[in-house]
């Protein structure tokens, strides 16, 4: 005999929809691609709070549901080289699929103030390394802003200044810096010993050194000498080394630069590198990069330089005039075959080196990621989609996850991972930023989710949302 209580129990058990779990946000029906597990299939993704809570072929219930049918759903992109750390840049990054932008090459000093000014106000996740260049500028009273222009360019730090610089970097690591950023070409007179000492510090702390080489390009000393200094430091101290923008560092010698990095890697040295998909670089005209011999080093002349404020090509006269004023300058001369070579290497990471200021700058600041996906994957088949995604998500996350375990939750579609996700139309995604109009946002990203919150929805930026969180180094006592 069935009692009333039993009947109630049975009917409750037969009513699954009321008992099913509800997620905060569900992306439904997208083609999920995860370079870690090689998942490439239609999945529904459930998000609770700021984490991925379910990846399923069954329908999921969500308080908010995004229809991702026809879209690729991938981990949000991680940009290891992002100088632009302002709301203007964060917006352009979001349109380009970037959910985490880190300033690792130049870095910051002091670290606490840098983080405090962005906390709770950032559209995407952010972070910085402890910066050697800013530490040099402060200790040596250089009058430059982002990059040195006088004291730190023309002379070597005194012994007292060297100690101050070391202490600034050390403090920066204790305060959450993600490694040590070295823009060595911008402080060309610093002693080799000082750089070695800081590699030793990085090794003790287990954090990577992010390096713009002291010598770049052709000529003598060029990129080979630049790499020899830091590969030797890495071998001798055990510090991890990340060499930034290998194609603008190597230019016509990128092939040998890659060969050196591959050789070091095959002998057990922890060296990685990155590239951006453009035929030109950009830096400050007043910096040491344009000291005597720049034409020979970079294999370019005045006509290969563009003054970003106006878009004009430079002449010997305007070069001299603008160098006194100071400002960002585009430098052509990265050969396309060298870029292809860097792109084809399985270990290279995509990083933008981006910086847009009031709409001016280099298009890499707005278009790097969509350009890889649209031009190099879809139009030219230079990379598979999964390989391209790996260079934008898993590889940069893995570069940092040993010292910063929180990074092992990024760059993956996995239950428990951070809900930083992109959903884009692979048939349409493309960069729009150009050298004449560098701040045009990329197209094709229908949804960009940061910490579980859509910041791009239906291709539109969501205003008044600041879900970006700080990525900080951990500080073991040493
Ligand atoms: Zn650089």
CSV table of C-alpha atoms and ligand atoms in Angstrom, one decimal:
chain,number,residue,atom,x,y,z
A,1,UNK,CA,0.0,0.0,0.0
A,2,UNK,CA,1.3,3.5,-1.0
A,3,UNK,CA,0.9,6.1,1.7
A,4,UNK,CA,0.3,9.8,0.9
A,5,UNK,CA,3.8,10.5,2.2
A,6,UNK,CA,5.4,8.0,-0.2
A,7,UNK,CA,3.4,9.5,-3.1
A,8,UNK,CA,4.7,13.0,-2.2
A,9,UNK,CA,8.3,11.7,-2.0
A,10,UNK,CA,8.0,9.9,-5.4
A,11,UNK,CA,6.6,13.0,-7.1
A,12,UNK,CA,9.4,15.2,-5.6
A,13,UNK,CA,12.0,12.7,-6.9
A,14,UNK,CA,10.4,12.8,-10.4
A,15,UNK,CA,10.6,16.6,-10.6
A,16,UNK,CA,14.3,17.3,-11.6
A,17,UNK,CA,14.0,20.8,-13.0
A,18,UNK,CA,13.2,22.2,-9.6
A,19,UNK,CA,16.1,20.5,-8.0
A,20,UNK,CA,18.7,21.2,-10.8
A,21,UNK,CA,21.5,23.5,-10.0
A,22,UNK,CA,21.3,27.0,-11.2
A,23,UNK,CA,24.4,28.8,-12.3
A,24,UNK,CA,25.0,32.6,-12.3
A,25,UNK,CA,25.9,32.6,-16.0
A,26,UNK,CA,25.7,29.9,-18.7
A,27,UNK,CA,27.3,30.0,-22.1
A,28,UNK,CA,25.2,27.7,-24.1
A,29,UNK,CA,26.0,25.8,-27.3
A,30,UNK,CA,29.4,27.2,-28.1
A,31,UNK,CA,32.3,25.3,-29.6
A,32,UNK,CA,34.6,25.2,-26.5
A,33,UNK,CA,38.3,25.1,-27.3
A,34,UNK,CA,40.8,24.4,-24.5
A,35,UNK,CA,44.5,24.1,-25.4
A,36,UNK,CA,45.4,22.2,-22.2
A,37,UNK,CA,42.9,19.3,-22.6
A,38,UNK,CA,42.6,19.7,-26.3
A,39,UNK,CA,38.8,19.8,-25.9
A,40,UNK,CA,37.3,21.0,-29.1
A,41,UNK,CA,33.5,20.3,-29.0
A,42,UNK,CA,30.1,21.8,-28.4
A,43,UNK,CA,29.7,22.4,-24.6
A,44,UNK,CA,27.6,24.3,-22.2
A,45,UNK,CA,29.6,26.2,-19.6
A,46,UNK,CA,28.2,27.0,-16.2
A,47,UNK,CA,29.7,29.8,-14.1
A,48,UNK,CA,29.2,30.3,-10.4
A,49,UNK,CA,30.7,33.6,-9.0
A,50,UNK,CA,34.0,34.0,-10.7
A,51,UNK,CA,34.8,30.3,-11.4
A,52,UNK,CA,33.8,27.8,-14.1
A,53,UNK,CA,31.6,25.4,-12.2
A,54,UNK,CA,30.4,23.0,-15.0
A,55,UNK,CA,31.3,22.0,-18.6
A,56,UNK,CA,28.6,19.8,-20.0
A,57,UNK,CA,26.9,18.4,-23.0
A,58,UNK,CA,23.5,18.6,-21.1
A,59,UNK,CA,21.5,21.8,-20.9
A,60,UNK,CA,22.5,23.9,-17.8
A,61,UNK,CA,20.2,26.4,-16.0
A,62,UNK,CA,21.5,29.9,-15.6
A,63,UNK,CA,20.2,33.1,-14.1
A,64,UNK,CA,21.7,34.7,-17.1
A,65,UNK,CA,22.2,32.7,-20.4
A,66,UNK,CA,24.4,33.7,-23.3
A,67,UNK,CA,23.7,31.9,-26.6
A,68,UNK,CA,27.1,31.0,-27.9
A,69,UNK,CA,25.9,28.9,-30.9
A,70,UNK,CA,28.2,29.4,-33.8
A,71,UNK,CA,30.9,31.0,-31.6
A,72,UNK,CA,34.3,29.7,-30.4
A,73,UNK,CA,34.4,29.7,-26.6
A,74,UNK,CA,38.0,29.9,-25.4
A,75,UNK,CA,39.9,31.0,-22.3
A,76,UNK,CA,40.3,34.8,-22.1
A,77,UNK,CA,43.6,35.9,-23.6
A,78,UNK,CA,46.6,36.8,-21.3
A,79,UNK,CA,48.8,39.6,-22.5
A,80,UNK,CA,52.2,39.4,-20.8
A,81,UNK,CA,53.4,42.7,-22.3
A,82,UNK,CA,50.9,45.4,-21.9
A,83,UNK,CA,52.3,48.9,-21.2
A,84,UNK,CA,48.9,50.5,-21.6
A,85,UNK,CA,47.3,50.2,-18.1
A,86,UNK,CA,44.6,52.8,-18.4
A,87,UNK,CA,40.8,52.6,-18.9
A,88,UNK,CA,41.4,53.6,-22.6
A,89,UNK,CA,43.7,50.6,-23.1
A,90,UNK,CA,41.6,48.2,-21.0
A,91,UNK,CA,38.6,48.9,-23.2
A,92,UNK,CA,40.6,48.2,-26.4
A,93,UNK,CA,42.1,45.1,-24.8
A,94,UNK,CA,38.6,43.8,-24.0
A,95,UNK,CA,37.5,44.3,-27.6
A,96,UNK,CA,40.5,42.3,-28.6
A,97,UNK,CA,39.7,39.4,-26.3
A,98,UNK,CA,42.2,40.1,-23.6
A,99,UNK,CA,41.0,39.4,-20.0
A,100,UNK,CA,44.4,39.8,-18.3
A,101,UNK,CA,46.9,42.5,-19.2
A,102,UNK,CA,50.3,42.5,-17.4
A,103,UNK,CA,53.1,45.1,-17.5
A,104,UNK,CA,56.1,42.8,-17.2
A,105,UNK,CA,58.8,44.3,-19.5
A,106,UNK,CA,59.2,47.7,-17.9
A,107,UNK,CA,57.3,47.0,-14.7
A,108,UNK,CA,56.5,49.4,-11.9
A,109,UNK,CA,58.1,51.0,-8.9
A,110,UNK,CA,56.8,51.4,-6.3
A,111,UNK,CA,54.6,48.4,-6.6
A,112,UNK,CA,51.9,49.2,-3.9
A,113,UNK,CA,50.9,52.5,-5.4
A,114,UNK,CA,50.7,51.0,-8.9
A,115,UNK,CA,48.3,48.3,-7.7
A,116,UNK,CA,46.3,50.6,-5.4
A,117,UNK,CA,45.5,53.0,-8.2
A,118,UNK,CA,43.8,50.2,-10.3
A,119,UNK,CA,42.2,48.1,-7.6
A,120,UNK,CA,38.4,48.1,-8.1
A,121,UNK,CA,38.6,50.4,-11.1
A,122,UNK,CA,39.8,48.0,-13.8
A,123,UNK,CA,37.7,46.4,-16.6
A,124,UNK,CA,40.1,43.5,-17.0
A,125,UNK,CA,42.7,41.8,-14.7
A,126,UNK,CA,46.0,43.5,-14.3
A,127,UNK,CA,49.4,43.2,-12.8
A,128,UNK,CA,53.1,44.3,-13.0
A,129,UNK,CA,56.6,43.2,-12.4
A,130,UNK,CA,59.0,45.0,-10.1
A,131,UNK,CA,60.6,47.3,-12.6
A,132,UNK,CA,64.4,47.8,-12.9
A,133,UNK,CA,64.0,50.8,-15.3
A,134,UNK,CA,61.6,52.8,-13.1
A,135,UNK,CA,63.9,52.0,-10.1
A,136,UNK,CA,66.9,53.3,-12.1
A,137,UNK,CA,65.0,56.4,-13.1
A,138,UNK,CA,64.0,57.2,-9.5
A,139,UNK,CA,67.4,56.5,-7.9
A,140,UNK,CA,69.3,58.4,-10.7
A,141,UNK,CA,66.8,61.3,-10.9
A,142,UNK,CA,66.1,60.8,-14.6
A,143,UNK,CA,63.5,63.2,-16.0
A,144,UNK,CA,61.9,60.7,-18.4
A,145,UNK,CA,58.3,59.4,-17.9
A,146,UNK,CA,57.8,55.8,-19.1
A,147,UNK,CA,61.4,55.5,-20.3
A,148,UNK,CA,64.6,57.2,-19.3
A,149,UNK,CA,65.9,60.2,-21.3
A,150,UNK,CA,68.9,61.6,-19.5
A,151,UNK,CA,70.6,60.5,-16.3
A,152,UNK,CA,69.8,56.8,-16.6
A,153,UNK,CA,70.8,56.8,-20.3
A,154,UNK,CA,74.1,58.7,-20.2
A,155,UNK,CA,75.8,57.3,-17.1
A,156,UNK,CA,76.3,54.2,-15.0
A,157,UNK,CA,74.6,54.3,-11.5
A,158,UNK,CA,77.0,55.1,-8.6
A,159,UNK,CA,77.5,52.3,-6.0
A,160,UNK,CA,75.0,54.0,-3.7
A,161,UNK,CA,72.5,54.3,-6.5
A,162,UNK,CA,73.1,50.6,-7.5
A,163,UNK,CA,72.2,49.6,-3.9
A,164,UNK,CA,69.1,51.7,-4.0
A,165,UNK,CA,68.0,50.2,-7.3
A,166,UNK,CA,68.5,46.7,-6.0
A,167,UNK,CA,66.6,47.5,-2.8
A,168,UNK,CA,63.7,49.0,-4.8
A,169,UNK,CA,63.4,45.8,-7.0
A,170,UNK,CA,63.7,43.6,-3.9
A,171,UNK,CA,60.9,45.5,-2.1
A,172,UNK,CA,58.8,45.4,-5.3
A,173,UNK,CA,59.0,41.6,-5.3
A,174,UNK,CA,58.0,41.5,-1.6
A,175,UNK,CA,55.1,43.7,-2.3
A,176,UNK,CA,53.6,41.5,-5.0
A,177,UNK,CA,55.6,42.2,-8.2
A,178,UNK,CA,55.3,39.3,-10.7
A,179,UNK,CA,59.0,39.0,-11.4
A,180,UNK,CA,61.7,41.5,-12.5
A,181,UNK,CA,61.2,43.6,-15.6
A,182,UNK,CA,64.5,44.7,-17.3
A,183,UNK,CA,64.4,47.2,-20.1
A,184,UNK,CA,68.2,46.9,-20.5
A,185,UNK,CA,68.5,48.8,-23.8
A,186,UNK,CA,66.9,51.9,-22.1
A,187,UNK,CA,69.6,51.9,-19.4
A,188,UNK,CA,72.6,50.9,-21.6
A,189,UNK,CA,75.3,51.9,-19.1
A,190,UNK,CA,74.3,49.7,-16.2
A,191,UNK,CA,77.0,47.3,-15.0
A,192,UNK,CA,76.7,43.7,-16.1
A,193,UNK,CA,77.3,42.7,-12.5
A,194,UNK,CA,74.2,44.6,-11.4
A,195,UNK,CA,72.1,42.7,-13.8
A,196,UNK,CA,73.6,39.4,-12.7
A,197,UNK,CA,72.9,40.3,-9.0
A,198,UNK,CA,69.3,40.8,-9.8
A,199,UNK,CA,69.1,37.5,-11.8
A,200,UNK,CA,70.4,35.9,-8.6
A,201,UNK,CA,67.7,37.6,-6.6
A,202,UNK,CA,65.0,36.4,-9.1
A,203,UNK,CA,66.4,32.8,-8.8
A,204,UNK,CA,66.2,32.9,-5.0
A,205,UNK,CA,62.6,34.1,-5.2
A,206,UNK,CA,61.7,31.7,-8.0
A,207,UNK,CA,60.4,34.5,-10.2
A,208,UNK,CA,61.1,35.1,-13.9
A,209,UNK,CA,63.2,37.9,-15.4
A,210,UNK,CA,61.4,39.7,-18.3
A,211,UNK,CA,64.0,41.2,-20.5
A,212,UNK,CA,64.2,43.7,-23.3
A,213,UNK,CA,67.8,43.0,-24.3
A,214,UNK,CA,70.7,45.4,-23.8
A,215,UNK,CA,71.7,44.9,-27.5
A,216,UNK,CA,69.1,44.3,-30.2
A,217,UNK,CA,69.1,44.0,-34.0
A,218,UNK,CA,71.9,43.8,-36.5
A,219,UNK,CA,75.3,45.4,-36.1
A,220,UNK,CA,77.8,44.6,-33.5
A,221,UNK,CA,77.0,44.2,-30.6
A,222,UNK,CA,73.5,43.2,-31.7
A,223,UNK,CA,70.9,40.7,-30.7
A,224,UNK,CA,73.4,37.8,-30.4
A,225,UNK,CA,75.4,39.7,-27.7
A,226,UNK,CA,72.1,40.8,-26.1
A,227,UNK,CA,71.0,37.2,-25.7
A,228,UNK,CA,74.4,36.0,-24.6
A,229,UNK,CA,74.3,38.2,-21.6
A,230,UNK,CA,70.9,37.1,-20.3
A,231,UNK,CA,71.1,33.4,-21.3
A,232,UNK,CA,74.4,33.2,-19.4
A,233,UNK,CA,72.9,34.9,-16.4
A,234,UNK,CA,70.0,32.5,-16.4
A,235,UNK,CA,72.3,29.5,-16.8
A,236,UNK,CA,74.6,30.7,-14.0
A,237,UNK,CA,71.9,31.6,-11.5
A,238,UNK,CA,69.0,29.3,-12.4
A,239,UNK,CA,66.6,32.3,-12.9
A,240,UNK,CA,63.8,31.8,-15.5
A,241,UNK,CA,64.2,34.1,-18.5
A,242,UNK,CA,61.5,35.6,-20.8
A,243,UNK,CA,62.9,37.6,-23.7
A,244,UNK,CA,60.3,40.1,-25.0
A,245,UNK,CA,59.3,40.9,-28.6
A,246,UNK,CA,61.8,38.5,-30.3
A,247,UNK,CA,61.1,39.8,-33.8
A,248,UNK,CA,61.8,43.5,-33.0
A,249,UNK,CA,64.9,42.4,-30.9
A,250,UNK,CA,66.1,40.1,-33.7
A,251,UNK,CA,64.9,41.9,-36.9
A,252,UNK,CA,66.9,40.3,-39.8
A,253,UNK,CA,68.6,38.1,-37.2
A,254,UNK,CA,65.4,36.7,-35.7
A,255,UNK,CA,66.3,33.2,-37.0
A,256,UNK,CA,69.6,33.1,-35.1
A,257,UNK,CA,67.9,34.6,-32.0
A,258,UNK,CA,65.4,31.8,-32.1
A,259,UNK,CA,68.1,29.2,-32.6
A,260,UNK,CA,69.9,30.5,-29.4
A,261,UNK,CA,66.7,30.3,-27.4
A,262,UNK,CA,65.9,26.8,-28.7
A,263,UNK,CA,69.5,25.7,-28.0
A,264,UNK,CA,69.3,27.0,-24.4
A,265,UNK,CA,65.9,25.4,-23.9
A,266,UNK,CA,67.1,22.0,-25.2
A,267,UNK,CA,69.9,22.2,-22.6
A,268,UNK,CA,67.5,22.7,-19.8
A,269,UNK,CA,67.6,26.5,-19.4
A,270,UNK,CA,64.2,28.0,-18.7
A,271,UNK,CA,63.9,30.5,-21.5
A,272,UNK,CA,60.7,31.7,-23.3
A,273,UNK,CA,59.9,34.4,-25.7
A,274,UNK,CA,57.0,36.3,-27.3
A,275,UNK,CA,56.2,38.2,-30.5
A,276,UNK,CA,53.5,40.6,-31.9
A,277,UNK,CA,52.1,40.2,-35.4
A,278,UNK,CA,53.3,43.5,-37.0
A,279,UNK,CA,56.1,44.6,-39.4
A,280,UNK,CA,57.1,47.6,-37.2
A,281,UNK,CA,58.1,48.3,-33.6
A,282,UNK,CA,57.4,51.4,-31.4
A,283,UNK,CA,59.3,53.2,-28.7
A,284,UNK,CA,60.2,56.7,-27.4
A,285,UNK,CA,62.2,58.8,-29.8
A,286,UNK,CA,64.1,60.4,-26.9
A,287,UNK,CA,65.2,57.0,-25.5
A,288,UNK,CA,68.6,55.3,-25.9
A,289,UNK,CA,67.2,53.1,-28.7
A,290,UNK,CA,67.9,56.1,-31.0
A,291,UNK,CA,71.4,56.8,-29.8
A,292,UNK,CA,74.2,56.9,-32.4
A,293,UNK,CA,74.2,53.9,-34.7
A,294,UNK,CA,70.4,53.3,-34.7
A,295,UNK,CA,70.2,53.0,-38.5
A,296,UNK,CA,72.8,50.2,-38.6
A,297,UNK,CA,71.3,48.4,-35.5
A,298,UNK,CA,67.7,48.4,-36.8
A,299,UNK,CA,68.5,48.3,-40.5
A,300,UNK,CA,66.3,51.3,-41.1
A,301,UNK,CA,66.5,55.0,-42.0
A,302,UNK,CA,64.6,58.2,-41.2
A,303,UNK,CA,61.9,57.4,-43.7
A,304,UNK,CA,61.1,54.1,-41.8
A,305,UNK,CA,60.1,56.1,-38.7
A,306,UNK,CA,56.6,57.5,-38.1
A,307,UNK,CA,55.9,60.1,-35.5
A,308,UNK,CA,52.7,58.7,-33.9
A,309,UNK,CA,51.3,62.1,-32.8
A,310,UNK,CA,50.8,63.2,-36.5
A,311,UNK,CA,51.4,60.1,-38.6
A,312,UNK,CA,54.3,61.8,-40.5
A,313,UNK,CA,57.4,60.0,-41.8
A,314,UNK,CA,60.5,61.5,-40.2
A,315,UNK,CA,63.4,63.4,-41.9
A,316,UNK,CA,66.8,64.2,-40.4
A,317,UNK,CA,65.4,67.6,-39.4
A,318,UNK,CA,62.2,66.4,-37.8
A,319,UNK,CA,64.1,63.5,-36.2
A,320,UNK,CA,66.4,66.0,-34.4
A,321,UNK,CA,63.5,68.3,-33.5
A,322,UNK,CA,61.1,65.7,-32.1
A,323,UNK,CA,63.9,63.8,-30.3
A,324,UNK,CA,64.2,66.9,-28.1
A,325,UNK,CA,60.5,67.0,-27.4
A,326,UNK,CA,60.1,63.3,-26.9
A,327,UNK,CA,57.3,61.0,-27.9
A,328,UNK,CA,56.3,57.6,-29.4
A,329,UNK,CA,57.7,56.6,-32.8
A,330,UNK,CA,56.9,53.7,-35.1
A,331,UNK,CA,60.0,51.9,-36.5
A,332,UNK,CA,59.4,49.7,-39.6
A,333,UNK,CA,61.8,47.0,-40.7
A,334,UNK,CA,60.7,43.7,-39.1
A,335,UNK,CA,60.8,41.3,-42.0
A,336,UNK,CA,57.6,39.3,-42.5
A,337,UNK,CA,59.5,36.0,-43.0
A,338,UNK,CA,61.1,36.5,-39.5
A,339,UNK,CA,57.6,37.1,-38.0
A,340,UNK,CA,56.4,33.9,-39.6
A,341,UNK,CA,59.4,32.0,-38.2
A,342,UNK,CA,58.6,33.3,-34.7
A,343,UNK,CA,55.0,32.5,-35.1
A,344,UNK,CA,55.7,28.9,-36.2
A,345,UNK,CA,57.9,28.0,-33.2
A,346,UNK,CA,55.7,26.0,-30.9
A,347,UNK,CA,56.9,27.7,-27.7
A,348,UNK,CA,56.4,31.3,-28.6
A,349,UNK,CA,53.8,33.4,-26.9
A,350,UNK,CA,51.6,36.1,-28.4
A,351,UNK,CA,52.1,39.4,-26.5
A,352,UNK,CA,51.1,42.9,-27.7
A,353,UNK,CA,53.7,45.4,-26.2
A,354,UNK,CA,50.7,47.7,-26.5
A,355,UNK,CA,50.3,51.3,-25.5
A,356,UNK,CA,47.6,53.6,-26.8
A,357,UNK,CA,47.5,57.2,-25.5
A,358,UNK,CA,44.5,59.4,-26.5
A,359,UNK,CA,44.0,57.3,-29.6
A,360,UNK,CA,47.6,57.5,-30.8
A,361,UNK,CA,50.2,54.8,-30.8
A,362,UNK,CA,50.9,51.4,-32.5
A,363,UNK,CA,48.0,49.3,-33.7
A,364,UNK,CA,49.3,46.3,-31.7
A,365,UNK,CA,47.8,48.0,-28.6
A,366,UNK,CA,44.3,47.4,-30.0
A,367,UNK,CA,44.6,44.6,-32.7
A,368,UNK,CA,47.2,42.0,-31.8
A,369,UNK,CA,44.9,39.1,-30.9
A,370,UNK,CA,42.2,39.6,-33.5
A,371,UNK,CA,45.0,40.0,-36.2
A,372,UNK,CA,46.4,36.6,-35.3
A,373,UNK,CA,43.0,35.0,-35.4
A,374,UNK,CA,41.7,36.8,-38.5
A,375,UNK,CA,44.7,37.3,-40.7
A,376,UNK,CA,47.1,34.6,-39.7
A,377,UNK,CA,44.7,31.8,-38.8
A,378,UNK,CA,41.7,32.3,-41.0
A,379,UNK,CA,43.0,34.1,-44.1
A,380,UNK,CA,46.6,32.8,-44.3
A,381,UNK,CA,46.5,29.4,-42.5
A,382,UNK,CA,49.9,30.2,-40.9
A,383,UNK,CA,48.7,28.7,-37.6
A,384,UNK,CA,45.9,26.3,-36.6
A,385,UNK,CA,43.2,27.9,-34.4
A,386,UNK,CA,44.1,25.7,-31.4
A,387,UNK,CA,47.8,26.5,-31.8
A,388,UNK,CA,47.0,30.2,-31.9
A,389,UNK,CA,44.8,30.0,-28.8
A,390,UNK,CA,47.5,28.1,-27.0
A,391,UNK,CA,49.9,31.0,-27.6
A,392,UNK,CA,47.4,33.5,-26.1
A,393,UNK,CA,46.1,31.5,-23.1
A,394,UNK,CA,47.8,28.4,-21.8
A,395,UNK,CA,51.5,29.3,-22.6
A,396,UNK,CA,51.3,32.7,-20.9
A,397,UNK,CA,49.5,31.2,-17.9
A,398,UNK,CA,52.1,28.5,-17.6
A,399,UNK,CA,54.9,31.0,-17.8
A,400,UNK,CA,53.8,32.5,-14.5
A,401,UNK,CA,52.1,29.7,-12.7
A,402,UNK,CA,55.1,28.3,-10.9
A,403,UNK,CA,55.8,31.4,-8.8
A,404,UNK,CA,52.1,32.5,-8.9
A,405,UNK,CA,49.8,29.5,-8.4
A,406,UNK,CA,46.7,31.7,-9.2
A,407,UNK,CA,47.8,31.7,-12.8
A,408,UNK,CA,47.2,27.9,-13.0
A,409,UNK,CA,43.4,28.8,-12.8
A,410,UNK,CA,43.8,31.1,-15.9
A,411,UNK,CA,44.2,30.2,-19.6
A,412,UNK,CA,42.1,27.1,-19.3
A,413,UNK,CA,38.5,25.9,-19.7
A,414,UNK,CA,38.3,23.6,-16.8
A,415,UNK,CA,36.0,23.2,-13.8
A,416,UNK,CA,37.5,25.4,-11.0
A,417,UNK,CA,39.3,27.7,-13.5
A,418,UNK,CA,38.7,31.5,-13.4
A,419,UNK,CA,35.7,32.5,-15.4
A,420,UNK,CA,37.7,34.6,-17.8
A,421,UNK,CA,36.3,33.6,-21.2
A,422,UNK,CA,35.9,34.9,-24.8
A,423,UNK,CA,33.2,33.9,-27.3
A,424,UNK,CA,34.1,35.0,-30.9
A,425,UNK,CA,33.0,34.4,-34.4
A,426,UNK,CA,35.9,32.7,-36.1
A,427,UNK,CA,34.6,33.6,-39.6
A,428,UNK,CA,34.5,37.3,-38.7
A,429,UNK,CA,37.1,38.1,-36.1
A,430,UNK,CA,39.6,40.7,-37.4
A,431,UNK,CA,41.7,43.6,-36.3
A,432,UNK,CA,40.7,47.1,-37.5
A,433,UNK,CA,43.5,49.1,-35.9
A,434,UNK,CA,46.1,50.4,-38.5
A,435,UNK,CA,49.2,52.5,-38.3
A,436,UNK,CA,47.2,55.6,-39.3
A,437,UNK,CA,44.2,54.7,-37.1
A,438,UNK,CA,45.7,52.7,-34.2
A,439,UNK,CA,42.9,52.8,-31.7
A,440,UNK,CA,40.1,51.2,-33.8
A,441,UNK,CA,38.7,48.3,-31.7
A,442,UNK,CA,38.9,44.7,-33.0
A,443,UNK,CA,35.7,43.0,-34.4
A,444,UNK,CA,34.2,39.6,-33.9
A,445,UNK,CA,34.3,39.2,-30.1
A,446,UNK,CA,30.6,38.8,-29.2
A,447,UNK,CA,31.2,38.1,-25.5
A,448,UNK,CA,34.2,38.7,-23.2
A,449,UNK,CA,33.7,37.6,-19.6
A,450,UNK,CA,36.1,38.7,-16.8
A,451,UNK,CA,35.7,37.0,-13.4
A,452,UNK,CA,32.3,35.7,-14.4
A,453,UNK,CA,31.0,39.1,-15.6
A,454,UNK,CA,30.4,40.0,-19.3
A,455,UNK,CA,32.4,43.2,-20.1
A,456,UNK,CA,31.5,42.7,-23.8
A,457,UNK,CA,28.0,41.5,-24.6
A,458,UNK,CA,26.7,41.2,-28.1
A,459,UNK,CA,29.8,42.9,-29.3
A,460,UNK,CA,29.1,45.9,-27.1
A,461,UNK,CA,31.2,47.2,-24.2
A,462,UNK,CA,29.3,47.1,-20.9
A,463,UNK,CA,29.9,50.4,-19.1
A,464,UNK,CA,30.3,50.9,-15.3
A,465,UNK,CA,31.6,47.4,-14.7
A,466,UNK,CA,35.0,46.9,-13.1
A,467,UNK,CA,35.4,43.1,-12.5
A,468,UNK,CA,39.2,43.1,-13.2
A,469,UNK,CA,41.3,41.8,-10.3
A,470,UNK,CA,44.9,42.2,-9.5
A,471,UNK,CA,47.3,39.4,-10.3
A,472,UNK,CA,50.0,39.5,-7.6
A,473,UNK,CA,53.2,37.7,-6.8
A,474,UNK,CA,53.3,35.7,-3.6
A,475,UNK,CA,56.0,36.6,-1.2
A,476,UNK,CA,57.7,33.7,0.5
A,477,UNK,CA,60.2,34.8,3.2
A,478,UNK,CA,63.8,34.6,2.1
B,1,LIG,ZN1,60.6,46.5,-25.4
